[in-house]
Amino acid sequence: MGVVEEFIRDVKASDNYEGQIVHVEEIDEREPSFDDVNHILQPTLREYLNSHKIRLYSHQAKAIDLALDGKNVIITTPTASGKTLAFNVPVFEKLLVDKKATALYLYPMKALSNDQLKTLQSMDAEIGTKAHPLVYDGDTPQSARAGIRDTSRIIVSNPYAIHRYLSWHDKWRRFFSGLKYVVIDEAHTYRGVFGSNMAMLIRRLRRILKRYGADPQFILSSATVANPEELSFKLTGKQFEVVSKDGSGRGKKYFMFWDPPLEGETRGSTHQETMRLMVNELDHGMQTLCFTASRKMAELIAKWSREYDNGRLRNEIASYRAGYLPEDRRRIENDFKSMRLKGVTSTNALEVGIDIGSLDSVIISGYPGTRISTWQQAGRAGRGVNESLVTLVAFDNPLDQFYMKHPEQFFRARNEEAVIDLHNPYILMGHLMCASAEMPLTAGDSAYFGDISEVMEALGATDIIRRTPRGMVYAGSKSPSEIVSLNSISSQTVKVMCGSELLETMETSRACSDAHQGAVLLHQGETYIIEDLDLKLGIAKALKKDVDYYTEALKLSDVEIKKERMHKTVNGIDIHVGDVTVTEQYYEYAMKRYEKLLGYFPMDLPPQTFESVAVWFTLSEEMHQQMLGEHKDFNGGIHAVEHAMIAMSPLFALCDRWDLGGLSTPNHPDTNLPTIFIYDAYEGGIGIAEKCYELFPELTKATLELVRDCECKEGCPACIYSPKCGNKNKPLNKAVAKEILEKIL
Amino acid sequence: MLDEGKFHTAAERLKAKENGFKEFDVVERSSKPETGEFMPSWLYDDDYSEGQRVKKKYLKQYDGIKLEEAIAGTPLSGELGECYVIESSSDFTLSRIDRENARKALMSNMRLLRGIGAGTERKLIQAGFNTISDLQEHRRWKNEAGRFLTILDSGDPCAIQSELWHWLPKSHPLNLHISAFTDVEKLVAIDIETMGLFSRPIILFGAAFTKGDKIITRQYLARDVSEEAAAIEAFCSLVESNPIVSYNGRSFDVPYINQRRWYYDLGGDIENIHFDMLPFTRRFLKTKTPDARLTTVEKYLFGQERMDDVPGALVPEFYEEYLKTKNPGPLVPIIEHNRNDLISLARLFSKFCEDCSNGSR
């Protein structure tokens, strides 16, 4: 019996086992499937592959061939399947053949850029392309910049940098005119607001490249999404070939779902369960990596497990993060490789990088929010062909509990769909403003952005851009790339400052909910307390503080239908999608420690009104009257349906339940019927409500399953309770919600 | 699908984001801002309020008057459209560094050769070698000396400048001697006025050159943003490939003009031999003045006091006021400011050359 099987058997047989294992998925080992490229590679490149004894997997060969055929390619095979080689080979091949060819690599985060750079530099040295791969971003010293622009043929950068440098395209003209490949890694991270901004940025880039005679191929590398064609097309405006069949080999993997035991109506502490699992695994001789959402939790779990049982494991467990000094990281990595360290806790996979290597076991404490992140973290388990164990420990909230009860939804259902909205007027306008400062804006730019005549008019009317015979010329008083942030919708934003350091920029509406006075803000795994929020100035003052409680702001919403775009009828229910005006009022916040309510505190913020996009559906007046006649809590029912549906949306669209807001009412002034709204909590809409409209039947089905299968009697945070409910989760009625959902399906 | 009203709201929001935004900080007169960032990123508070006073004054004075009446000039038509040319002339004699003297000065600095530092130079002098010319006889240094002389006698001032910059900071006065190897009588002083710090239109291109005992300023004004392209062309035609002198032009004026050339797809970069007076001035002034602004320098060196001057940082809002109201008032001090800058720049260059020739530098 293998180590993992033995471990699971021991757990089940132990005295204090309370049935937490709700599912074990056995993922069979798989032999790798090798192939070679059809194209004949340049000798030095072929020699590189041979000397490193690299045999190409089938998906690598396919991607390389497609790229060398001149196609745009999106590769969606899992983590550690060798995607990097799949895009590096075509790039180096091209650079060997064409001495003027250049390539641009874009990463969403700097830490990833640096890892890739090392690989590129060693390949460059061995293959002899003389490409001088270098990073060019905000950290690049001024003195080095001209040299890199003028001589490097491979430049590694990030979207924030490109956003700032595009207006300097004259200095980049050598690099741009030779540009043959744009490589975008971690493409699935470009979603929501960031994704829409990135899509606009890529269009601005392509527009400038055209001026210099370049029309590069795009190679995208992404985690598995259900809609890679849509993602790649929306991100770049080009058509792609999809490579998704994974040819890499793997050892047998056991994926265990662990649900903390029910204690009355609530469940035990997720992190305590994690800690005990880790100790247990270490005792079974498995090297274990544990992922949590915050550094605080990572450190706590490490601390608890080190203290466990008189501290017998105190020298074998450490917490790890990218922010440590290089010498500390090296020490931890070496201790891990030498087996002196057996357990490491960390926040998400990206923090860990590739230096830690692979392990026998991964524990994921709390569902990370998307299947993509979960599989990325799970991907760290497994050394070569040996068997490995992944354990997902659930939180007591709807999404986690849903998967615990419906593991097939995790393992066999379609992946989430990536969502990128190309039509948010604020985002579009911000980028057109930037574009007008890069080259005069003309009607011809519709080729990249769609019909922009109205936008050009509106911008012209404010004199931000001015009409000239050559097109619209930017004439504002601020450099546009400073007004437009890739992480916001370019309308009213709030800067969260810790001293003089800018932590992040967020929409005003988000600031009301996440950065109000007294709020606990989680940023890159660290906790901060917001001391003050000044909406007029757009500044929130944060103080770094280690706290063990968190806050949730409660809001009341109002929705007004401005204009319906589409409607359809499914099972007799009218479903609509369209433009709405949302008013949100945050009036109070709750302080909680480990899901235990400590108290409510008042807030003094003005209501936020913004335009957005919503999906809504109505119920018949007959159903309403009939239920009232049966003395059923109709209002509680629709309210519960609203919460549950929002909670299930991340199952289908790559988003967070907090990206959405909702409203349910037995009679809405615009419909005169009982109505439930789900709207994008982003000014101008961000495409999620639209996705929900598209996938409405599936969403409703999952919502019913959630409500029906929850073990609670009358509702709980794992099904119909919403932590941010402005009505403090009243009225809510689980039974009526179930009935309504059954009637809809 | 996209609602028209939506766009107008969005545009208003974007405009509101930048309204009241200034690309400079207003600082107290007593404070000492970092001299790392030069103009126009900070402005003394009294200069700021003085600027507001000037703006009000000229708006009032020129209310209802047309631009062509307020500012004497000639429309200039070209391939890229029209712009407005304003000329002036005044007495001026340009001092220059004699070519022979320049050559001598460079030759007597043996540290301009790769490998020769202070220690080696001392030893060489003790051994009787005093100039690079002497070193042509030196067994070890004759190759380097030969290489340097080839560059020096190449007739390419840009090459000489590049070579000197390997060994000397840009502020070193020896760099100014390179002007002797150019057609310095064709020297053009340049200074631009813009709507901000890059990525915005240039609204005034100022050039000054000498003719006999006069200095002529020729300023190309974009009466609207649509005239910028024409003004660039006209200005660059004047500048041609002549030697240019500027104040902070290496960091600001020249890259800015290049950026705008490529913005309009006109191609070509300014690659003229370029003497940027800022580093020289900073080195010379050190702590003699509170800052190295041209107005401060001209007051210190020439005793010049300007009337109704508009600080460079306020040019954008003056121009925008003109665009908004069509009142040419705010343009008047901009043009005058630019003209004064050009003349001061020429005087500065002249004085430094004179001092170099006198050996006091």
PDB file of N, CA, C and O in Angstrom, chain A residues 394-428:
ATOM      1  N   ALA A 394     -12.247  22.755   3.835  1.00  0.00           N
ATOM      2  CA  ALA A 394     -13.273  23.746   3.505  1.00  0.00           C
ATOM      3  C   ALA A 394     -13.524  24.756   4.603  1.00  0.00           C
ATOM      4  O   ALA A 394     -13.404  24.468   5.791  1.00  0.00           O
ATOM      5  N   PHE A 395     -13.899  25.951   4.176  1.00  0.00           N
ATOM      6  CA  PHE A 395     -14.433  26.954   5.089  1.00  0.00           C
ATOM      7  C   PHE A 395     -15.919  26.698   5.225  1.00  0.00           C
ATOM      8  O   PHE A 395     -16.517  25.966   4.432  1.00  0.00           O
ATOM      9  N   ASP A 396     -16.517  27.368   6.167  1.00  0.00           N
ATOM     10  CA  ASP A 396     -17.956  27.242   6.343  1.00  0.00           C
ATOM     11  C   ASP A 396     -18.653  28.330   5.541  1.00  0.00           C
ATOM     12  O   ASP A 396     -19.316  29.197   6.091  1.00  0.00           O
ATOM     13  N   ASN A 397     -18.468  28.338   4.239  1.00  0.00           N
ATOM     14  CA  ASN A 397     -19.184  29.307   3.420  1.00  0.00           C
ATOM     15  C   ASN A 397     -19.719  28.619   2.165  1.00  0.00           C
ATOM     16  O   ASN A 397     -19.326  27.490   1.857  1.00  0.00           O
ATOM     17  N   PRO A 398     -20.644  29.283   1.462  1.00  0.00           N
ATOM     18  CA  PRO A 398     -21.402  28.594   0.402  1.00  0.00           C
ATOM     19  C   PRO A 398     -20.568  27.847  -0.638  1.00  0.00           C
ATOM     20  O   PRO A 398     -20.827  26.687  -0.935  1.00  0.00           O
ATOM     21  N   LEU A 399     -19.573  28.523  -1.178  1.00  0.00           N
ATOM     22  CA  LEU A 399     -18.813  27.909  -2.264  1.00  0.00           C
ATOM     23  C   LEU A 399     -18.062  26.673  -1.794  1.00  0.00           C
ATOM     24  O   LEU A 399     -18.115  25.611  -2.415  1.00  0.00           O
ATOM     25  N   ASP A 400     -17.379  26.792  -0.668  1.00  0.00           N
ATOM     26  CA  ASP A 400     -16.619  25.666  -0.120  1.00  0.00           C
ATOM     27  C   ASP A 400     -17.568  24.491   0.148  1.00  0.00           C
ATOM     28  O   ASP A 400     -17.314  23.365  -0.240  1.00  0.00           O
ATOM     29  N   GLN A 401     -18.672  24.806   0.844  1.00  0.00           N
ATOM     30  CA  GLN A 401     -19.592  23.747   1.240  1.00  0.00           C
ATOM     31  C   GLN A 401     -20.253  23.124   0.023  1.00  0.00           C
ATOM     32  O   GLN A 401     -20.525  21.928  -0.007  1.00  0.00           O
ATOM     33  N   PHE A 402     -20.507  23.939  -0.975  1.00  0.00           N
ATOM     34  CA  PHE A 402     -21.108  23.395  -2.198  1.00  0.00           C
ATOM     35  C   PHE A 402     -20.199  22.336  -2.803  1.00  0.00           C
ATOM     36  O   PHE A 402     -20.651  21.238  -3.176  1.00  0.00           O
ATOM     37  N   TYR A 403     -18.927  22.640  -2.899  1.00  0.00           N
ATOM     38  CA  TYR A 403     -18.005  21.672  -3.484  1.00  0.00           C
ATOM     39  C   TYR A 403     -17.843  20.439  -2.626  1.00  0.00           C
ATOM     40  O   TYR A 403     -17.689  19.325  -3.119  1.00  0.00           O
ATOM     41  N   MET A 404     -17.901  20.635  -1.295  1.00  0.00           N
ATOM     42  CA  MET A 404     -17.785  19.473  -0.413  1.00  0.00           C
ATOM     43  C   MET A 404     -18.942  18.509  -0.688  1.00  0.00           C
ATOM     44  O   MET A 404     -18.780  17.295  -0.639  1.00  0.00           O
ATOM     45  N   LYS A 405     -20.092  19.062  -0.931  1.00  0.00           N
ATOM     46  CA  LYS A 405     -21.249  18.213  -1.157  1.00  0.00           C
ATOM     47  C   LYS A 405     -21.388  17.775  -2.599  1.00  0.00           C
ATOM     48  O   LYS A 405     -22.072  16.800  -2.899  1.00  0.00           O
ATOM     49  N   HIS A 406     -20.784  18.486  -3.483  1.00  0.00           N
ATOM     50  CA  HIS A 406     -20.891  18.132  -4.896  1.00  0.00           C
ATOM     51  C   HIS A 406     -19.503  18.101  -5.526  1.00  0.00           C
ATOM     52  O   HIS A 406     -19.214  18.887  -6.431  1.00  0.00           O
ATOM     53  N   PRO A 407     -18.662  17.170  -5.060  1.00  0.00           N
ATOM     54  CA  PRO A 407     -17.294  17.139  -5.579  1.00  0.00           C
ATOM     55  C   PRO A 407     -17.238  16.961  -7.098  1.00  0.00           C
ATOM     56  O   PRO A 407     -16.290  17.419  -7.727  1.00  0.00           O
ATOM     57  N   GLU A 408     -18.264  16.362  -7.660  1.00  0.00           N
ATOM     58  CA  GLU A 408     -18.234  16.169  -9.127  1.00  0.00           C
ATOM     59  C   GLU A 408     -18.273  17.519  -9.822  1.00  0.00           C
ATOM     60  O   GLU A 408     -17.767  17.661 -10.932  1.00  0.00           O
ATOM     61  N   GLN A 409     -18.844  18.542  -9.175  1.00  0.00           N
ATOM     62  CA  GLN A 409     -18.852  19.881  -9.758  1.00  0.00           C
ATOM     63  C   GLN A 409     -17.445  20.447  -9.833  1.00  0.00           C
ATOM     64  O   GLN A 409     -17.142  21.283 -10.655  1.00  0.00           O
ATOM     65  N   PHE A 410     -16.597  19.969  -8.932  1.00  0.00           N
ATOM     66  CA  PHE A 410     -15.224  20.437  -8.952  1.00  0.00           C
ATOM     67  C   PHE A 410     -14.407  19.647  -9.955  1.00  0.00           C
ATOM     68  O   PHE A 410     -13.635  20.199 -10.732  1.00  0.00           O
ATOM     69  N   PHE A 411     -14.596  18.319  -9.941  1.00  0.00           N
ATOM     70  CA  PHE A 411     -13.702  17.478 -10.738  1.00  0.00           C
ATOM     71  C   PHE A 411     -14.174  17.246 -12.163  1.00  0.00           C
ATOM     72  O   PHE A 411     -13.369  17.000 -13.040  1.00  0.00           O
ATOM     73  N   ARG A 412     -15.478  17.303 -12.366  1.00  0.00           N
ATOM     74  CA  ARG A 412     -15.928  16.914 -13.696  1.00  0.00           C
ATOM     75  C   ARG A 412     -16.660  18.004 -14.449  1.00  0.00           C
ATOM     76  O   ARG A 412     -16.835  17.928 -15.632  1.00  0.00           O
ATOM     77  N   ALA A 413     -17.065  19.024 -13.757  1.00  0.00           N
ATOM     78  CA  ALA A 413     -17.808  20.058 -14.480  1.00  0.00           C
ATOM     79  C   ALA A 413     -16.863  20.907 -15.310  1.00  0.00           C
ATOM     80  O   ALA A 413     -15.654  20.898 -15.114  1.00  0.00           O
ATOM     81  N   ARG A 414     -17.425  21.675 -16.207  1.00  0.00           N
ATOM     82  CA  ARG A 414     -16.639  22.609 -17.009  1.00  0.00           C
ATOM     83  C   ARG A 414     -15.955  23.601 -16.091  1.00  0.00           C
ATOM     84  O   ARG A 414     -16.495  23.993 -15.078  1.00  0.00           O
ATOM     85  N   ASN A 415     -14.799  24.052 -16.476  1.00  0.00           N
ATOM     86  CA  ASN A 415     -14.133  25.086 -15.698  1.00  0.00           C
ATOM     87  C   ASN A 415     -14.875  26.407 -15.792  1.00  0.00           C
ATOM     88  O   ASN A 415     -15.769  26.574 -16.610  1.00  0.00           O
ATOM     89  N   GLU A 416     -14.437  27.325 -14.926  1.00  0.00           N
ATOM     90  CA  GLU A 416     -15.052  28.649 -14.955  1.00  0.00           C
ATOM     91  C   GLU A 416     -14.756  29.319 -16.297  1.00  0.00           C
ATOM     92  O   GLU A 416     -13.772  29.005 -16.957  1.00  0.00           O
ATOM     93  N   GLU A 417     -15.597  30.251 -16.664  1.00  0.00           N
ATOM     94  CA  GLU A 417     -15.348  31.012 -17.888  1.00  0.00           C
ATOM     95  C   GLU A 417     -14.652  32.323 -17.541  1.00  0.00           C
ATOM     96  O   GLU A 417     -15.038  33.006 -16.600  1.00  0.00           O
ATOM     97  N   ALA A 418     -13.654  32.631 -18.298  1.00  0.00           N
ATOM     98  CA  ALA A 418     -12.978  33.911 -18.100  1.00  0.00           C
ATOM     99  C   ALA A 418     -13.904  35.021 -18.585  1.00  0.00           C
ATOM    100  O   ALA A 418     -14.627  34.854 -19.570  1.00  0.00           O
ATOM    101  N   VAL A 419     -13.885  36.116 -17.871  1.00  0.00           N
ATOM    102  CA  VAL A 419     -14.783  37.220 -18.216  1.00  0.00           C
ATOM    103  C   VAL A 419     -13.977  38.479 -18.498  1.00  0.00           C
ATOM    104  O   VAL A 419     -13.246  38.958 -17.635  1.00  0.00           O
ATOM    105  N   ILE A 420     -14.085  38.977 -19.698  1.00  0.00           N
ATOM    106  CA  ILE A 420     -13.460  40.271 -20.022  1.00  0.00           C
ATOM    107  C   ILE A 420     -14.502  41.111 -20.738  1.00  0.00           C
ATOM    108  O   ILE A 420     -15.082  40.685 -21.732  1.00  0.00           O
ATOM    109  N   ASP A 421     -14.736  42.281 -20.231  1.00  0.00           N
ATOM    110  CA  ASP A 421     -15.731  43.155 -20.830  1.00  0.00           C
ATOM    111  C   ASP A 421     -15.035  44.222 -21.667  1.00  0.00           C
ATOM    112  O   ASP A 421     -14.173  44.937 -21.171  1.00  0.00           O
ATOM    113  N   LEU A 422     -15.398  44.304 -22.957  1.00  0.00           N
ATOM    114  CA  LEU A 422     -14.751  45.292 -23.824  1.00  0.00           C
ATOM    115  C   LEU A 422     -15.573  46.571 -23.940  1.00  0.00           C
ATOM    116  O   LEU A 422     -15.215  47.465 -24.688  1.00  0.00           O
ATOM    117  N   HIS A 423     -16.684  46.617 -23.223  1.00  0.00           N
ATOM    118  CA  HIS A 423     -17.595  47.734 -23.468  1.00  0.00           C
ATOM    119  C   HIS A 423     -17.811  48.665 -22.293  1.00  0.00           C
ATOM    120  O   HIS A 423     -18.620  49.570 -22.384  1.00  0.00           O
ATOM    121  N   ASN A 424     -17.103  48.447 -21.200  1.00  0.00           N
ATOM    122  CA  ASN A 424     -17.269  49.385 -20.091  1.00  0.00           C
ATOM    123  C   ASN A 424     -16.856  50.774 -20.574  1.00  0.00           C
ATOM    124  O   ASN A 424     -15.705  50.991 -20.949  1.00  0.00           O
ATOM    125  N   PRO A 425     -17.796  51.716 -20.578  1.00  0.00           N
ATOM    126  CA  PRO A 425     -17.498  53.016 -21.188  1.00  0.00           C
ATOM    127  C   PRO A 425     -16.376  53.770 -20.485  1.00  0.00           C
ATOM    128  O   PRO A 425     -15.628  54.509 -21.126  1.00  0.00           O
ATOM    129  N   TYR A 426     -16.250  53.574 -19.177  1.00  0.00           N
ATOM    130  CA  TYR A 426     -15.220  54.307 -18.452  1.00  0.00           C
ATOM    131  C   TYR A 426     -13.841  53.778 -18.801  1.00  0.00           C
ATOM    132  O   TYR A 426     -12.897  54.538 -19.008  1.00  0.00           O
ATOM    133  N   ILE A 427     -13.729  52.453 -18.846  1.00  0.00           N
ATOM    134  CA  ILE A 427     -12.444  51.850 -19.184  1.00  0.00           C
ATOM    135  C   ILE A 427     -12.075  52.198 -20.627  1.00  0.00           C
ATOM    136  O   ILE A 427     -10.958  52.606 -20.933  1.00  0.00           O
ATOM    137  N   LEU A 428     -13.046  52.060 -21.510  1.00  0.00           N
ATOM    138  CA  LEU A 428     -12.811  52.354 -22.922  1.00  0.00           C
ATOM    139  C   LEU A 428     -12.356  53.793 -23.092  1.00  0.00           C
ATOM    140  O   LEU A 428     -11.368  54.092 -23.762  1.00  0.00           O
TER     141      LEU A 428
END
